PDB file of C-alpha atoms in Angstrom:
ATOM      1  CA  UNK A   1     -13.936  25.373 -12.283  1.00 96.00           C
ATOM      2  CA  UNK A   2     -17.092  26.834 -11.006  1.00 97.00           C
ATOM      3  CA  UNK A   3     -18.563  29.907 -12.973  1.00 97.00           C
ATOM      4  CA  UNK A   4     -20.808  31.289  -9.782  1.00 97.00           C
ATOM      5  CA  UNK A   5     -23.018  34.169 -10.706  1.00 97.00           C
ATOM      6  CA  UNK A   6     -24.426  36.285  -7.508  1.00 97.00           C
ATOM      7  CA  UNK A   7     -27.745  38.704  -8.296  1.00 97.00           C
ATOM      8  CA  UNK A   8     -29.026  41.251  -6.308  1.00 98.00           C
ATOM      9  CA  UNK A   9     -32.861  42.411  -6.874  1.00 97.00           C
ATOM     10  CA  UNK A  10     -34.641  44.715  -5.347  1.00 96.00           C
ATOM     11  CA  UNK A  11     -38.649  45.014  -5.015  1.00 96.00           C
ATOM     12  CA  UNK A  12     -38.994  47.051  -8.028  1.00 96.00           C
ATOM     13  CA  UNK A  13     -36.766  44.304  -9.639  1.00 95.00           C
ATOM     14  CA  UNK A  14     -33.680  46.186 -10.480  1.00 96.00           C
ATOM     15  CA  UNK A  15     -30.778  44.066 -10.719  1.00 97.00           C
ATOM     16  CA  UNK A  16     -27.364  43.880 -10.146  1.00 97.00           C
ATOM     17  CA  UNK A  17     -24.872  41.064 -10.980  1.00 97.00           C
ATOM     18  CA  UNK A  18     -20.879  40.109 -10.746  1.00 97.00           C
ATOM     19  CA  UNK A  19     -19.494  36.778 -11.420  1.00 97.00           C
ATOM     20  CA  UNK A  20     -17.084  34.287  -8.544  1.00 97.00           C
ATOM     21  CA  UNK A  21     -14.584  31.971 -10.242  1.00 97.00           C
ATOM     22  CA  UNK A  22     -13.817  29.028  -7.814  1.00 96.00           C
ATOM     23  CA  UNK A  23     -11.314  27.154  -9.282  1.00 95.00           C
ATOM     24  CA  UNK A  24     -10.993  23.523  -7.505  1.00 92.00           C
ATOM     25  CA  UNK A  25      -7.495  21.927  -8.177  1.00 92.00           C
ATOM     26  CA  UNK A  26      -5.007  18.815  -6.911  1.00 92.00           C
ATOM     27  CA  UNK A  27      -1.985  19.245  -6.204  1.00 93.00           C
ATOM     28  CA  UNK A  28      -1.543  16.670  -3.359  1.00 94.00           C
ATOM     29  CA  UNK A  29       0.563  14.165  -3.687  1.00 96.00           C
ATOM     30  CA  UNK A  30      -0.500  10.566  -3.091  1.00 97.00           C
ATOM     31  CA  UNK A  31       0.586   9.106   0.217  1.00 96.00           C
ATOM     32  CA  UNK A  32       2.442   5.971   0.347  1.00 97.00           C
ATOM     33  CA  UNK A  33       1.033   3.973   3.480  1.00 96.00           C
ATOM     34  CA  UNK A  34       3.156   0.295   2.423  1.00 97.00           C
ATOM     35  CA  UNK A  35       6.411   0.515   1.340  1.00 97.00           C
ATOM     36  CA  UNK A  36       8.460  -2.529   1.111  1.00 97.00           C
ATOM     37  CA  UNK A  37      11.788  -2.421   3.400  1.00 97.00           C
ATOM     38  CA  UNK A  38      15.408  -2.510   2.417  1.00 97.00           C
ATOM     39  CA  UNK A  39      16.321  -5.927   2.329  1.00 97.00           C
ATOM     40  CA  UNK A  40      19.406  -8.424   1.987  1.00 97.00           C
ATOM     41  CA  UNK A  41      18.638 -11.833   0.290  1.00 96.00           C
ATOM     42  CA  UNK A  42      20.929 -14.569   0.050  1.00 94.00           C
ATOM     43  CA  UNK A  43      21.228 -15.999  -3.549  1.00 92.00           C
ATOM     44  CA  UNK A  44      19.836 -17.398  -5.432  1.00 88.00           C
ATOM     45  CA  UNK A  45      16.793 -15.463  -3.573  1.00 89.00           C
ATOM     46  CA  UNK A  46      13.368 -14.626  -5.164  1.00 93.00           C
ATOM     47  CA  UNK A  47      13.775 -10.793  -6.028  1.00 95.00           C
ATOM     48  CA  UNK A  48      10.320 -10.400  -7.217  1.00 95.00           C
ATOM     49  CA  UNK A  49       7.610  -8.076  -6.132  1.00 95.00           C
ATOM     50  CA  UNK A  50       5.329 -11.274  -4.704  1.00 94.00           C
ATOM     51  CA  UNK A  51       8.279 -11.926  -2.367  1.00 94.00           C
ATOM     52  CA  UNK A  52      10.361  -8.764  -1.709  1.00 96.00           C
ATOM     53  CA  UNK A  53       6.658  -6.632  -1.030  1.00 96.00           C
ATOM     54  CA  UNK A  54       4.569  -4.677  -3.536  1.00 97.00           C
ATOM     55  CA  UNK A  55       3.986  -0.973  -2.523  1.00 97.00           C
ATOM     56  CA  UNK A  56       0.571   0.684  -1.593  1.00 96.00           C
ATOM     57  CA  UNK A  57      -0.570   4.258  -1.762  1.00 97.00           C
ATOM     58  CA  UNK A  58      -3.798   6.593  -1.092  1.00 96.00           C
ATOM     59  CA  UNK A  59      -4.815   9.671  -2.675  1.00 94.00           C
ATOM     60  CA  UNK A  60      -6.632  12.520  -1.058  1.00 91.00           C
ATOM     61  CA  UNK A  61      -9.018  13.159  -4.200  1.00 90.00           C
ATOM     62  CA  UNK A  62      -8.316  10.429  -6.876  1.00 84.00           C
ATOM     63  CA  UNK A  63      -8.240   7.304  -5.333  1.00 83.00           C
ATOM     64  CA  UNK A  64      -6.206   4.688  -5.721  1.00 88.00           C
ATOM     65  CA  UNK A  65      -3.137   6.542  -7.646  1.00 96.00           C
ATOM     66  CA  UNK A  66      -1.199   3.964 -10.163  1.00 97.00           C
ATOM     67  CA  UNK A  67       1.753   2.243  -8.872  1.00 97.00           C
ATOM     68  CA  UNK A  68       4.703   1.524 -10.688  1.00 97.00           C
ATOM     69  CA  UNK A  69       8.086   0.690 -10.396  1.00 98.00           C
ATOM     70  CA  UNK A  70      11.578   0.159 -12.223  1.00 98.00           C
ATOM     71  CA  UNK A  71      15.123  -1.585 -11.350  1.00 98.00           C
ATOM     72  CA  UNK A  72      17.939  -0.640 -11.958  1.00 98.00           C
ATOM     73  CA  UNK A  73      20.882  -3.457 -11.406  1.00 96.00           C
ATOM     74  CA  UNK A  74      24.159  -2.845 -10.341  1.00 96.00           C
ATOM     75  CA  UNK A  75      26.503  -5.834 -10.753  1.00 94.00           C
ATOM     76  CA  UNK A  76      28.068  -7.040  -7.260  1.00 92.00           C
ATOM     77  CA  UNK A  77      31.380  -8.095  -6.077  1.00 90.00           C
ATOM     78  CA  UNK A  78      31.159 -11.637  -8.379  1.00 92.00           C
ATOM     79  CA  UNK A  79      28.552 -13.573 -10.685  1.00 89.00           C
ATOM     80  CA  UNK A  80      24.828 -13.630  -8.899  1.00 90.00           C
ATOM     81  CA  UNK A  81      25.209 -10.774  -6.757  1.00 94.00           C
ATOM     82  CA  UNK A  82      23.388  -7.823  -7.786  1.00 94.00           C
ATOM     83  CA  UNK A  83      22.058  -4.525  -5.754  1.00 96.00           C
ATOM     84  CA  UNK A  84      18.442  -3.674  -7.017  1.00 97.00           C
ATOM     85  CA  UNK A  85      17.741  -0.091  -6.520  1.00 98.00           C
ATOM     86  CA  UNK A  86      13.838  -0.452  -7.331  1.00 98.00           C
ATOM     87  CA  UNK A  87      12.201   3.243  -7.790  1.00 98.00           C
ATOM     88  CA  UNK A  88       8.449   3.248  -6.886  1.00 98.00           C
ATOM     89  CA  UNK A  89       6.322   5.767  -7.828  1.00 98.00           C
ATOM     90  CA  UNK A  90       2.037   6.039  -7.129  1.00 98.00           C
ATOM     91  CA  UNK A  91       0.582   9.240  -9.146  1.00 97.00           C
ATOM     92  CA  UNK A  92      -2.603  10.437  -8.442  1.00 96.00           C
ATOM     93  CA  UNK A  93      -5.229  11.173 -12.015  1.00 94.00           C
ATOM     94  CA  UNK A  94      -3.820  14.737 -11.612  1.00 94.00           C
ATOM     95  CA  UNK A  95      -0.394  13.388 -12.123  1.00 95.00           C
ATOM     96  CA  UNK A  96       0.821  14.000  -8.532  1.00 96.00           C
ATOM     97  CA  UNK A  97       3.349  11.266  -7.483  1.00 97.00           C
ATOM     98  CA  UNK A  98       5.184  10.474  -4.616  1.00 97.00           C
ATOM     99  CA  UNK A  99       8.290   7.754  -5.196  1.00 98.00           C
ATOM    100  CA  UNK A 100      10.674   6.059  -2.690  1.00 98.00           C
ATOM    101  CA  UNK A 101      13.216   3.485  -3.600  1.00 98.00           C
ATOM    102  CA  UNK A 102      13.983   0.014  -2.198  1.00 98.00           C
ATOM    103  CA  UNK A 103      17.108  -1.608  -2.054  1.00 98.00           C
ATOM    104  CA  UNK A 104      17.430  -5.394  -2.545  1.00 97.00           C
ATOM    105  CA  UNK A 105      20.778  -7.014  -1.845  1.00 97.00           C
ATOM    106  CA  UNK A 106      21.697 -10.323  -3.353  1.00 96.00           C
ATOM    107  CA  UNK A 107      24.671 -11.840  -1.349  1.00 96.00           C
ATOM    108  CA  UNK A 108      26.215 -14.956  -1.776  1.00 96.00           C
ATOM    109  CA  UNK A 109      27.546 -16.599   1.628  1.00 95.00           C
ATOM    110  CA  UNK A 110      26.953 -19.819   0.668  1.00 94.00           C
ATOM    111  CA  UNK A 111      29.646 -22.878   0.325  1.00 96.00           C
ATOM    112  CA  UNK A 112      29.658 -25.137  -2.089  1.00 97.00           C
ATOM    113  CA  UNK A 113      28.860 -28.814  -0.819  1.00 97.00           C
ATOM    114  CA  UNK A 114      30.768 -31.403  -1.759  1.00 98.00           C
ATOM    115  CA  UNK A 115      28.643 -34.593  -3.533  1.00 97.00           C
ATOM    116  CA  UNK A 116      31.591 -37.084  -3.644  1.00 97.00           C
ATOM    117  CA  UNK A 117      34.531 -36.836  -0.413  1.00 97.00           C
ATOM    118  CA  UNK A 118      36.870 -39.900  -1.415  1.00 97.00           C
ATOM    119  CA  UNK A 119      37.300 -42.023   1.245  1.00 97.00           C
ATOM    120  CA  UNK A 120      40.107 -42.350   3.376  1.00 97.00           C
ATOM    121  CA  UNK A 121      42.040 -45.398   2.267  1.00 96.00           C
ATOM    122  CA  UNK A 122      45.354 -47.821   2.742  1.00 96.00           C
ATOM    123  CA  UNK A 123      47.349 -48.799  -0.199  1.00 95.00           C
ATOM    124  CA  UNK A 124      50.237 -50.976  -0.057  1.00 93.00           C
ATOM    125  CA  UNK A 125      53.906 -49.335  -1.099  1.00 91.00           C
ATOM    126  CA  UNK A 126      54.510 -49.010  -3.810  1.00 86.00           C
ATOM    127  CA  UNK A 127      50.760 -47.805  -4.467  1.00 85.00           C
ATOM    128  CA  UNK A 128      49.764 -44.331  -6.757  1.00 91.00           C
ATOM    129  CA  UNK A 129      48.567 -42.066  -4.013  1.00 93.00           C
ATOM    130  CA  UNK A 130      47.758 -39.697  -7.055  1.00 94.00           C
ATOM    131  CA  UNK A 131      43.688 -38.634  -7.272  1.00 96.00           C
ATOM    132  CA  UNK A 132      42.738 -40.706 -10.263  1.00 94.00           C
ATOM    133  CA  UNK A 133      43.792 -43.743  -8.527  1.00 94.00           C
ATOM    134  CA  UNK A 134      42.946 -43.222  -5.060  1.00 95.00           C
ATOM    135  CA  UNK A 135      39.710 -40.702  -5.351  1.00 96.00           C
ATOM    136  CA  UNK A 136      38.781 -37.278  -6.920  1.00 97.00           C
ATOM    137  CA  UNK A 137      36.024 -35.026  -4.691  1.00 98.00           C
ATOM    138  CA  UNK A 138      33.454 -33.181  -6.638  1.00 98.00           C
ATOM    139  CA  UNK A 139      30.794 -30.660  -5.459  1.00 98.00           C
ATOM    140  CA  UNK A 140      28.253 -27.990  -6.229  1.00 97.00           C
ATOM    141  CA  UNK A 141      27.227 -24.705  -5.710  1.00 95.00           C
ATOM    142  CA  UNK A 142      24.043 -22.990  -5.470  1.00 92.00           C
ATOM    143  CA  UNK A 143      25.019 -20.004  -7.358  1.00 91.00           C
ATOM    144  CA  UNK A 144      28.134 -20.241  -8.880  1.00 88.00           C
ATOM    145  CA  UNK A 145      28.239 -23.548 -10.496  1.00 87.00           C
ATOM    146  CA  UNK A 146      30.578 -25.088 -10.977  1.00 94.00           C
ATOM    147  CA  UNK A 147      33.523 -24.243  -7.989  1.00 96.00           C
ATOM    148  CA  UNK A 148      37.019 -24.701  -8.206  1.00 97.00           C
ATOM    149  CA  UNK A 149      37.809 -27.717  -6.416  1.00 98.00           C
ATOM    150  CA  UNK A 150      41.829 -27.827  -5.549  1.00 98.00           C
ATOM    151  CA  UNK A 151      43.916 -30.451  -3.044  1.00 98.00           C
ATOM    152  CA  UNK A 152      47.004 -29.939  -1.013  1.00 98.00           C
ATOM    153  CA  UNK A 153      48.725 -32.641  -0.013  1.00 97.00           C
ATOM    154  CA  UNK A 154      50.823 -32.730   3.773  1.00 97.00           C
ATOM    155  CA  UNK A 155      53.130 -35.316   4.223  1.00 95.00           C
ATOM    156  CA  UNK A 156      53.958 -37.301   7.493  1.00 95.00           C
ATOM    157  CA  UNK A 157      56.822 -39.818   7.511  1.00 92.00           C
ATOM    158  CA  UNK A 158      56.129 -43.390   8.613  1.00 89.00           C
ATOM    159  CA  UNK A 159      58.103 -46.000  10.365  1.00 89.00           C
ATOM    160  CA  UNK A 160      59.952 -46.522   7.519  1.00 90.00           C
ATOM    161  CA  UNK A 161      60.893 -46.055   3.656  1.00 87.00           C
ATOM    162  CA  UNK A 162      58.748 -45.258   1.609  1.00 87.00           C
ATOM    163  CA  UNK A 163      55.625 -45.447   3.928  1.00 91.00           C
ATOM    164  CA  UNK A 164      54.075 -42.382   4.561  1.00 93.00           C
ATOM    165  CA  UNK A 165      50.649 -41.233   5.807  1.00 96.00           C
ATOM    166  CA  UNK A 166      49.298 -38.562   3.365  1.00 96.00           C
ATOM    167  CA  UNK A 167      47.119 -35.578   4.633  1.00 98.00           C
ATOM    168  CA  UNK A 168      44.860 -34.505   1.413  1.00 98.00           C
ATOM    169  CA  UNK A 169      42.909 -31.475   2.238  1.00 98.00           C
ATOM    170  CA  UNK A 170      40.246 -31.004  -0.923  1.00 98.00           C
ATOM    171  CA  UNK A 171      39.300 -27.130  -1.167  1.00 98.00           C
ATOM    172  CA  UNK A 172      35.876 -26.561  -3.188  1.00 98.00           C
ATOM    173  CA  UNK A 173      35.483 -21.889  -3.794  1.00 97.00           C
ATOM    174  CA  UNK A 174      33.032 -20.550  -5.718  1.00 96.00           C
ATOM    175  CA  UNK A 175      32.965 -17.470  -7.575  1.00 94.00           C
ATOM    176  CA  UNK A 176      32.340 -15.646  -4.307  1.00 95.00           C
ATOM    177  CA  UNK A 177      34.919 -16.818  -2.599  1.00 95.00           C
ATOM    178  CA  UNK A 178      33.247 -19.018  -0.356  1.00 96.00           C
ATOM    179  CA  UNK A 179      35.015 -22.323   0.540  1.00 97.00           C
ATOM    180  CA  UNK A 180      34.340 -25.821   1.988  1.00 98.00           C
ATOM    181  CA  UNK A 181      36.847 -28.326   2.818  1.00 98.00           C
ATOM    182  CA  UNK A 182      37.885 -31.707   4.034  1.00 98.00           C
ATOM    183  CA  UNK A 183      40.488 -34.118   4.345  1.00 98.00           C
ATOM    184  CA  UNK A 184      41.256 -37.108   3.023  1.00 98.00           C
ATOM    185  CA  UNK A 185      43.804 -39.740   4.515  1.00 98.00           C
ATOM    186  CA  UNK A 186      46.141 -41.913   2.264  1.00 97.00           C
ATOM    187  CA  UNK A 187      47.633 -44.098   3.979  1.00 96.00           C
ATOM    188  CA  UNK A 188      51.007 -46.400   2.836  1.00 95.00           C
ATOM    189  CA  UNK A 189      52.035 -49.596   4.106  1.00 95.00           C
ATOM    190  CA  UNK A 190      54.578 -52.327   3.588  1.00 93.00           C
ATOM    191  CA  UNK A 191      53.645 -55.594   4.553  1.00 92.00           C
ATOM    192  CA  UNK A 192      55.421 -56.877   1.058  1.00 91.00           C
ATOM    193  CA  UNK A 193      57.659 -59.559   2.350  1.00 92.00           C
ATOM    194  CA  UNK A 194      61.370 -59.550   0.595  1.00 93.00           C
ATOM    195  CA  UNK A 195      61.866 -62.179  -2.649  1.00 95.00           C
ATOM    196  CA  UNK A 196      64.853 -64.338  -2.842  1.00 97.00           C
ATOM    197  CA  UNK A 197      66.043 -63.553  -6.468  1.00 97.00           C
ATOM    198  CA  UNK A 198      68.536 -66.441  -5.345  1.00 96.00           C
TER     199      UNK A 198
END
């Protein structure tokens, strides 16, 4: 605030005075000139500032304003997958601000892999075609771990009894619904020749 007094003299030194208040304020907001974009990330993806951009602002008298921010999670559609609303704000020494809010979206479209596919294989009848004796498949996920690993078995008729060709298709979902899959082949044979009991 400036106290400005203004005097008029004349020559024989009479005087006369009045006073000008100039009152200098701030009310400008500072001016964002970075501002980190909307973005969607796929898990398990680095939500940090260092990766998903830190904001930047300018102020018009008080340079550089003070830049904050804050999250606020909301839970997505399964484990891992969150939307960050992330509120930045840059006030000024004057306590002018300017905010904007970023979005982050954490997604999860990735499959699980499977780390052991049992191998296709020929038993001879009247072999166990069950998993624990002819292989069990196991596998991994990046962000739900572990997935549900399942089998379905199809089963194709051979030449004759009791010598069939079985179509095993393993199914590995995470949490998100995502799914890889194979199949495995089990095949039977009979090359058992007959026993004279007498």
């Amino acid at each position: 605030t400036i106290i400005r007094t203004w005097v008029a003299t004349d020559a024989c030194l009479n005087s006369s005075s009045f006073v000008q208040t100039i009152i200098r304020q701030d009310t400008t907001k500072p001016v964002f000139v970075f501002m980190p974009v909307d973005t969607i990330i796929n898990c398990p993806g680095d939500t940090t500032t260092a990766m998903r951009g830190f904001a930047t602002a300018t102020d018009e008298c008080n340079n550089s304003p003070v830049i904050t921010y804050s999250d606020v999670v909301m839970a997505g559609p399964c484990a891992n997958t969150d939307t960050i609303i992330r509120t930045w704000v840059a006030t000024d020494a004057c306590l002018n601000s300017s905010s904007f809010v970023q979005t982050i979206t954490v997604q999860d479209t990735t499959k699980p892999v499977f780390t052991f596919m049992p191998l296709d294989t020929i038993i001879d009848c009247p072999g166990d075609t069950i998993p624990a004796n002819v292989g069990i498949a196991v596998a991994t996920d990046e962000c739900n771990d572990p997935p549900v690993i399942t089998y379905s078995d199809v089963v194709v008729a051979g030449p004759c009894a009791n010598t069939d060709t079985i179509l095993r298709t393993w199914v590995a979902t995470d949490a998100c619904l995502n799914s890889s899959s194979f199949v495995q082949t089990i095949t039977v044979q009979d090359t058992t020749k007959p026993v004279f009991t007498f």
